[in-house]
Amino acid sequence: MNYVTYGGVTVGLCILGYEVVTWWPGRKQLMKDPLKHVSRLLPFLLSWCYGCLTTLGVAGLIGTASSAVLGLSNWLGDAALVWGVGEQGGQLAARPTFVPLSGPGACLVLILTAVFIAAVKKASNSGNAGVLKRGAWCGITLGTSAGVAGFAAVPLATTSNWLGDNTYGRL
């Protein structure tokens, strides 16, 4: 199982903060047309969910890439804590309720990987691929934490397992 450090969570929260600040239209604009403005967050949230799913017991190339991103984020975040604010990094407690993906759930992650790659390729034509990449990166770093973001992994894994079981069970 992947682990996350204080620095890794800090990197994830920095990405999340950056995304929220760049998205924020202002209170007046948000109240005028909330659906329009909230829908602008949807690509980030969907890619966050995908990133979170890749940390939940997925092996192979996808799991290795996810572990590498998490390891790099842990290292970068811990270095930033030590050199930036003089604080020590360290490993955080993992979620107390870890829900691994079932075989069909892992198949769904493979399908989502193909969809994610296609979405990034399509978004790169319009210059919006960064939102998707940041969302997946944020999901990888926050998906294994024991905080609120980590608890989101439980329903994501349960939903993926259910969708996979129902998709492959009916074939």
Short mmCIF file of C-alpha atoms in Angstrom, two decimals:
data_model
loop_
_atom_site.label_atom_id
_atom_site.label_comp_id
_atom_site.label_asym_id
_atom_site.label_seq_id
_atom_site.Cartn_x
_atom_site.Cartn_y
_atom_site.Cartn_z
CA MET A 1 0.00 0.00 0.00
CA ASN A 2 1.16 3.51 -0.77
CA TYR A 3 1.92 5.88 2.07
CA VAL A 4 1.89 9.64 2.18
CA THR A 5 3.99 12.07 4.20
CA TYR A 6 3.20 15.50 5.59
CA GLY A 7 5.02 16.91 2.60
CA GLY A 8 3.00 14.84 0.14
CA VAL A 9 -0.27 16.04 1.64
CA THR A 10 1.08 19.59 1.62
CA VAL A 11 1.80 19.30 -2.11
CA GLY A 12 -1.72 18.00 -2.69
CA LEU A 13 -3.26 20.81 -0.67
CA CYS A 14 -1.13 23.35 -2.54
CA ILE A 15 -2.46 22.00 -5.85
CA LEU A 16 -6.02 22.10 -4.50
CA GLY A 17 -5.56 25.66 -3.23
CA TYR A 18 -4.11 26.78 -6.56
CA GLU A 19 -7.02 25.28 -8.44
CA VAL A 20 -9.66 26.82 -6.17
CA VAL A 21 -8.06 30.28 -6.31
CA THR A 22 -7.73 30.25 -10.10
CA TRP A 23 -11.29 28.97 -10.43
CA TRP A 24 -12.95 31.36 -7.94
CA PRO A 25 -15.14 33.74 -9.96
CA GLY A 26 -16.07 35.95 -7.01
CA ARG A 27 -19.12 35.80 -4.80
CA LYS A 28 -21.27 38.02 -7.03
CA GLN A 29 -20.54 36.04 -10.20
CA LEU A 30 -21.00 32.73 -8.39
CA MET A 31 -24.40 33.79 -7.06
CA LYS A 32 -25.47 35.05 -10.51
CA ASP A 33 -24.81 31.76 -12.35
CA PRO A 34 -23.71 29.05 -9.93
CA LEU A 35 -24.17 26.12 -12.30
CA LYS A 36 -21.89 27.65 -14.93
CA HIS A 37 -19.11 28.36 -12.46
CA VAL A 38 -19.36 25.12 -10.49
CA SER A 39 -19.31 23.14 -13.74
CA ARG A 40 -15.88 24.63 -14.48
CA LEU A 41 -14.58 22.58 -11.52
CA LEU A 42 -15.93 19.30 -12.90
CA PRO A 43 -12.85 18.34 -14.99
CA PHE A 44 -10.60 18.88 -11.97
CA LEU A 45 -12.89 16.87 -9.68
CA LEU A 46 -13.23 13.97 -12.11
CA SER A 47 -9.49 13.76 -12.65
CA TRP A 48 -9.03 14.01 -8.84
CA CYS A 49 -11.26 10.94 -8.50
CA TYR A 50 -9.22 9.11 -11.14
CA GLY A 51 -5.95 9.97 -9.38
CA CYS A 52 -7.37 8.78 -6.08
CA LEU A 53 -8.44 5.45 -7.63
CA THR A 54 -4.95 4.79 -9.00
CA THR A 55 -3.58 4.67 -5.44
CA LEU A 56 -6.01 2.00 -4.22
CA GLY A 57 -4.16 -1.22 -4.78
CA VAL A 58 -3.69 -0.92 -8.52
CA ALA A 59 -0.51 -2.66 -9.65
CA GLY A 60 1.26 -2.82 -12.99
CA LEU A 61 2.24 0.27 -14.95
CA ILE A 62 -0.65 2.39 -13.65
CA GLY A 63 0.12 1.57 -10.01
CA THR A 64 3.84 2.09 -10.56
CA ALA A 65 3.24 5.50 -12.17
CA SER A 66 0.91 6.48 -9.33
CA SER A 67 3.43 5.34 -6.71
CA ALA A 68 6.18 7.27 -8.48
CA VAL A 69 4.10 10.47 -8.50
CA LEU A 70 3.26 9.97 -4.82
CA GLY A 71 6.90 9.29 -3.93
CA LEU A 72 8.08 12.36 -5.83
CA SER A 73 5.38 14.47 -4.17
CA ASN A 74 6.38 13.15 -0.74
CA TRP A 75 10.03 14.02 -1.42
CA LEU A 76 9.28 17.47 -2.87
CA GLY A 77 6.86 18.32 -0.08
CA ASP A 78 9.19 17.11 2.68
CA ALA A 79 12.07 19.08 1.16
CA ALA A 80 9.86 22.18 0.98
CA LEU A 81 8.87 21.74 4.62
CA VAL A 82 12.46 21.35 5.79
CA TRP A 83 13.99 24.08 3.63
CA GLY A 84 10.96 26.34 3.30
CA VAL A 85 9.59 26.59 6.83
CA GLY A 86 12.07 24.64 8.94
CA GLU A 87 9.63 21.86 9.79
CA GLN A 88 10.31 18.13 9.71
CA GLY A 89 8.40 15.88 7.36
CA GLY A 90 7.18 12.49 8.35
CA GLN A 91 4.78 9.74 7.42
CA LEU A 92 1.10 10.33 8.06
CA ALA A 93 -1.22 7.66 9.33
CA ALA A 94 -3.00 5.92 6.50
CA ARG A 95 -6.76 5.68 6.27
CA PRO A 96 -8.08 3.32 8.93
CA THR A 97 -10.53 1.83 6.43
CA PHE A 98 -8.69 0.79 3.30
CA VAL A 99 -10.95 -0.54 0.54
CA PRO A 100 -8.89 -2.22 -2.16
CA LEU A 101 -10.21 -2.50 -5.66
CA SER A 102 -11.63 -5.83 -6.78
CA GLY A 103 -10.57 -7.40 -10.08
CA PRO A 104 -13.46 -5.80 -12.00
CA GLY A 105 -12.83 -2.53 -10.13
CA ALA A 106 -9.22 -2.57 -11.33
CA CYS A 107 -10.49 -3.25 -14.86
CA LEU A 108 -12.57 -0.10 -14.54
CA VAL A 109 -9.44 1.86 -13.55
CA LEU A 110 -7.76 0.61 -16.74
CA ILE A 111 -10.75 1.85 -18.75
CA LEU A 112 -10.62 5.17 -16.90
CA THR A 113 -6.91 5.42 -17.71
CA ALA A 114 -7.67 5.18 -21.43
CA VAL A 115 -10.40 7.80 -21.03
CA PHE A 116 -8.08 10.04 -18.98
CA ILE A 117 -5.32 9.86 -21.60
CA ALA A 118 -7.82 10.71 -24.36
CA ALA A 119 -9.20 13.61 -22.29
CA VAL A 120 -5.70 15.00 -21.65
CA LYS A 121 -4.86 14.70 -25.34
CA LYS A 122 -8.07 16.47 -26.34
CA ALA A 123 -7.63 19.14 -23.66
CA SER A 124 -4.05 19.80 -24.76
CA ASN A 125 -5.41 21.11 -28.06
CA SER A 126 -7.30 23.81 -26.18
CA GLY A 127 -4.60 24.39 -23.56
CA ASN A 128 -6.63 22.93 -20.66
CA ALA A 129 -4.69 19.70 -20.07
CA GLY A 130 -3.03 21.19 -16.98
CA VAL A 131 -6.31 21.14 -15.06
CA LEU A 132 -6.70 17.41 -15.65
CA LYS A 133 -3.09 16.65 -14.78
CA ARG A 134 -3.26 18.74 -11.60
CA GLY A 135 -6.49 17.02 -10.63
CA ALA A 136 -4.98 13.54 -10.98
CA TRP A 137 -1.82 14.62 -9.13
CA CYS A 138 -3.90 16.09 -6.32
CA GLY A 139 -5.98 12.89 -6.11
CA ILE A 140 -2.87 10.74 -5.90
CA THR A 141 -1.40 12.80 -3.06
CA LEU A 142 -4.59 13.23 -1.05
CA GLY A 143 -6.25 9.88 -1.78
CA THR A 144 -4.16 7.94 0.72
CA SER A 145 -4.30 10.49 3.53
CA ALA A 146 -6.34 9.82 6.65
CA GLY A 147 -8.12 13.18 6.42
CA VAL A 148 -11.35 14.11 4.71
CA ALA A 149 -9.89 13.68 1.24
CA GLY A 150 -8.70 10.20 2.15
CA PHE A 151 -12.15 9.19 3.30
CA ALA A 152 -13.43 10.02 -0.18
CA ALA A 153 -11.38 7.05 -1.40
CA VAL A 154 -13.68 4.60 0.36
CA PRO A 155 -16.83 5.52 -1.59
CA LEU A 156 -14.78 5.84 -4.79
CA ALA A 157 -13.40 2.32 -4.41
CA THR A 158 -16.77 0.91 -3.40
CA THR A 159 -18.45 2.56 -6.40
CA SER A 160 -15.72 1.37 -8.78
CA ASN A 161 -15.96 -2.17 -7.44
CA TRP A 162 -19.75 -2.10 -7.78
CA LEU A 163 -19.61 -0.70 -11.34
CA GLY A 164 -16.94 -3.19 -12.34
CA ASP A 165 -18.79 -6.13 -10.79
CA ASN A 166 -22.03 -5.15 -12.51
CA THR A 167 -20.36 -4.46 -15.84
CA TYR A 168 -18.31 -7.65 -15.98
CA GLY A 169 -20.86 -9.78 -14.14
CA ARG A 170 -23.45 -9.16 -16.83
CA LEU A 171 -21.27 -10.06 -19.83
#
